[in-house]
């Protein structure tokens, strides 16, 4: 999978905004992810080429974060926080509930391509535990009923 000329141009422009070119790696990863919904080694190579940095620098940055998966994910990427506040408030139970409801394992995508469930470390919303991030949005103070309602809305919107 290759990056479009438009994305390469945006990555190149991102490279002009920082005094150190390596600072543009994260914005570049976001741009590539926005285009394809996942990243792979070929894309890392193209980012490295456009920015003039090493492949390993791009790969290291990408693999450090959970928001740059290397395989396509569902339309709704459900990231349940498993850190201490959320864990104490039942996030593990919520994760298990989601997996059972969807009939998938952690990291798998539902057959209809709608949902992928993963666990992540603290998302910085500990006061509203348990919480999850779905694509770009936070959903907080979750209960099983709230999760059911959200899933019904997402399914209806497909
Ligand atoms: S512990 Fe879940 S957001 Fe911080």
Tab-separated table of C-alpha atoms and ligand atoms in Angstrom:
chain	number	residue	atom	x	y	z
A	1	UNK	CA	0.000	0.000	0.000
A	2	UNK	CA	1.487	3.308	-0.989
A	3	UNK	CA	0.874	6.877	0.038
A	4	UNK	CA	-0.844	9.277	-2.334
A	5	UNK	CA	0.992	12.262	-3.777
A	6	UNK	CA	-1.311	14.480	-1.725
A	7	UNK	CA	-0.327	12.776	1.534
A	8	UNK	CA	3.356	12.901	0.590
A	9	UNK	CA	3.023	16.609	-0.097
A	10	UNK	CA	1.375	17.173	3.298
A	11	UNK	CA	4.142	15.178	4.981
A	12	UNK	CA	6.732	17.246	3.192
A	13	UNK	CA	4.987	20.439	4.318
A	14	UNK	CA	4.863	19.120	7.891
A	15	UNK	CA	8.614	18.739	7.674
A	16	UNK	CA	9.030	22.469	7.134
A	17	UNK	CA	7.218	23.384	10.345
A	18	UNK	CA	9.766	22.067	12.809
A	19	UNK	CA	13.342	23.100	13.553
A	20	UNK	CA	14.258	19.410	13.817
A	21	UNK	CA	12.949	17.224	11.022
A	22	UNK	CA	12.437	14.241	13.362
A	23	UNK	CA	9.642	16.206	15.053
A	24	UNK	CA	7.623	15.819	11.866
A	25	UNK	CA	7.575	12.015	12.127
A	26	UNK	CA	4.484	11.902	14.361
A	27	UNK	CA	2.417	14.284	12.192
A	28	UNK	CA	3.536	12.254	9.175
A	29	UNK	CA	2.355	9.031	10.793
A	30	UNK	CA	-1.027	10.624	11.498
A	31	UNK	CA	-1.325	11.727	7.870
A	32	UNK	CA	-0.476	8.262	6.568
A	33	UNK	CA	-2.857	6.646	9.038
A	34	UNK	CA	-5.662	9.000	8.009
A	35	UNK	CA	-5.245	7.892	4.415
A	36	UNK	CA	-5.251	4.130	4.914
A	37	UNK	CA	-6.460	3.370	8.443
A	38	UNK	CA	-3.292	1.415	9.197
A	39	UNK	CA	0.433	1.597	8.528
A	40	UNK	CA	2.984	-0.834	7.189
A	41	UNK	CA	6.714	-0.997	6.493
A	42	UNK	CA	6.248	0.327	2.961
A	43	UNK	CA	4.577	3.440	4.337
A	44	UNK	CA	7.325	3.835	6.955
A	45	UNK	CA	9.839	3.780	4.095
A	46	UNK	CA	7.950	6.414	2.147
A	47	UNK	CA	7.659	8.679	5.187
A	48	UNK	CA	11.387	8.263	5.840
A	49	UNK	CA	12.165	9.101	2.235
A	50	UNK	CA	9.974	12.212	2.153
A	51	UNK	CA	11.345	13.543	5.447
A	52	UNK	CA	14.921	12.437	4.867
A	53	UNK	CA	15.121	10.431	8.094
A	54	UNK	CA	15.971	6.781	8.753
A	55	UNK	CA	13.411	4.011	8.353
A	56	UNK	CA	14.130	2.840	11.901
A	57	UNK	CA	13.273	6.268	13.325
A	58	UNK	CA	9.843	6.118	11.704
A	59	UNK	CA	9.307	2.483	12.709
A	60	UNK	CA	10.312	3.166	16.323
A	61	UNK	CA	7.916	6.101	16.634
A	62	UNK	CA	5.059	4.179	15.018
A	63	UNK	CA	5.470	1.061	17.142
A	64	UNK	CA	5.669	3.045	20.396
A	65	UNK	CA	2.079	4.258	20.085
A	66	UNK	CA	-1.103	2.208	19.998
A	67	UNK	CA	-2.839	4.505	17.519
A	68	UNK	CA	-0.825	3.373	14.518
A	69	UNK	CA	-1.907	-0.234	13.921
A	70	UNK	CA	-0.142	-2.318	11.264
A	71	UNK	CA	-3.323	-3.983	10.036
A	72	UNK	CA	-6.710	-2.585	9.025
A	73	UNK	CA	-9.104	-2.158	11.903
A	74	UNK	CA	-12.855	-1.820	12.131
A	75	UNK	CA	-14.682	1.400	11.350
A	76	UNK	CA	-14.964	1.866	15.094
A	77	UNK	CA	-11.703	1.262	16.913
A	78	UNK	CA	-12.698	0.757	20.539
A	79	UNK	CA	-9.766	1.374	22.867
A	80	UNK	CA	-10.631	0.483	26.441
A	81	UNK	CA	-8.325	1.954	29.073
A	82	UNK	CA	-6.945	-0.766	31.329
A	83	UNK	CA	-4.919	1.419	33.663
A	84	UNK	CA	-5.404	1.639	37.397
A	85	UNK	CA	-8.417	3.968	37.794
A	86	UNK	CA	-10.305	2.358	34.956
A	87	UNK	CA	-9.347	-1.123	36.118
A	88	UNK	CA	-10.640	-0.376	39.622
A	89	UNK	CA	-13.893	0.874	38.097
A	90	UNK	CA	-14.445	-2.262	36.034
A	91	UNK	CA	-12.783	-1.707	32.653
A	92	UNK	CA	-11.732	-5.352	32.451
A	93	UNK	CA	-15.347	-6.386	32.824
A	94	UNK	CA	-16.326	-3.941	30.060
A	95	UNK	CA	-13.654	-5.280	27.736
A	96	UNK	CA	-14.809	-8.843	28.324
A	97	UNK	CA	-18.396	-7.756	27.780
A	98	UNK	CA	-17.505	-6.173	24.423
A	99	UNK	CA	-15.511	-9.208	23.291
A	100	UNK	CA	-18.354	-11.563	24.193
A	101	UNK	CA	-20.947	-9.317	22.574
A	102	UNK	CA	-18.944	-9.133	19.330
A	103	UNK	CA	-17.706	-12.746	19.427
A	104	UNK	CA	-14.093	-11.662	18.872
A	105	UNK	CA	-10.779	-11.803	20.684
A	106	UNK	CA	-8.765	-8.776	21.708
A	107	UNK	CA	-7.446	-7.024	18.574
A	108	UNK	CA	-9.782	-8.853	16.202
A	109	UNK	CA	-12.346	-7.136	14.004
A	110	UNK	CA	-15.994	-8.152	13.759
A	111	UNK	CA	-17.018	-9.897	10.530
A	112	UNK	CA	-19.031	-6.877	9.396
A	113	UNK	CA	-15.863	-4.767	9.624
A	114	UNK	CA	-17.429	-2.395	12.136
A	115	UNK	CA	-15.672	-2.981	15.456
A	116	UNK	CA	-12.192	-3.722	16.748
A	117	UNK	CA	-11.575	-3.888	20.477
A	118	UNK	CA	-8.160	-3.251	22.008
A	119	UNK	CA	-6.901	-2.368	25.458
A	120	UNK	CA	-4.654	0.631	25.997
A	121	UNK	CA	-2.801	2.314	28.817
A	122	UNK	CA	-4.047	5.462	30.569
A	123	UNK	CA	-5.753	7.909	28.241
A	124	UNK	CA	-5.614	10.729	30.762
A	125	UNK	CA	-9.275	10.720	31.735
A	126	UNK	CA	-8.868	8.863	35.018
A	127	UNK	CA	-11.477	10.938	36.898
A	128	UNK	CA	-14.167	9.633	34.565
A	129	UNK	CA	-13.251	5.969	34.756
A	130	UNK	CA	-14.051	3.583	33.303
A	131	UNK	CA	-13.596	5.110	29.893
A	132	UNK	CA	-12.741	4.234	26.339
A	133	UNK	CA	-11.679	6.062	23.215
A	134	UNK	CA	-13.539	5.228	20.021
A	135	UNK	CA	-11.770	6.661	16.985
A	136	UNK	CA	-11.192	10.289	18.009
A	137	UNK	CA	-13.804	10.532	20.789
A	138	UNK	CA	-13.755	9.793	24.514
A	139	UNK	CA	-16.654	7.998	26.201
A	140	UNK	CA	-16.562	8.235	29.973
A	141	UNK	CA	-18.185	6.978	33.181
A	142	UNK	CA	-19.183	3.905	31.247
A	143	UNK	CA	-21.660	1.277	32.259
A	144	UNK	CA	-22.745	-1.813	30.383
A	145	UNK	CA	-26.016	-0.047	29.488
A	146	UNK	CA	-24.142	2.986	28.069
A	147	UNK	CA	-21.932	0.707	26.003
A	148	UNK	CA	-24.997	-1.107	24.656
A	149	UNK	CA	-26.595	2.204	23.707
A	150	UNK	CA	-23.452	3.413	21.911
A	151	UNK	CA	-23.097	0.183	19.966
A	152	UNK	CA	-26.737	0.347	18.897
A	153	UNK	CA	-26.176	3.926	17.645
A	154	UNK	CA	-23.042	2.990	15.712
A	155	UNK	CA	-24.757	-0.008	14.142
A	156	UNK	CA	-27.728	2.136	13.130
A	157	UNK	CA	-25.373	4.692	11.553
A	158	UNK	CA	-23.551	2.207	9.309
B	1	LIG	S1	-6.715	5.090	34.196
B	1	LIG	FE1	-8.125	5.127	32.555
B	1	LIG	S2	-7.921	7.095	31.745
B	1	LIG	FE2	-6.393	7.014	33.251
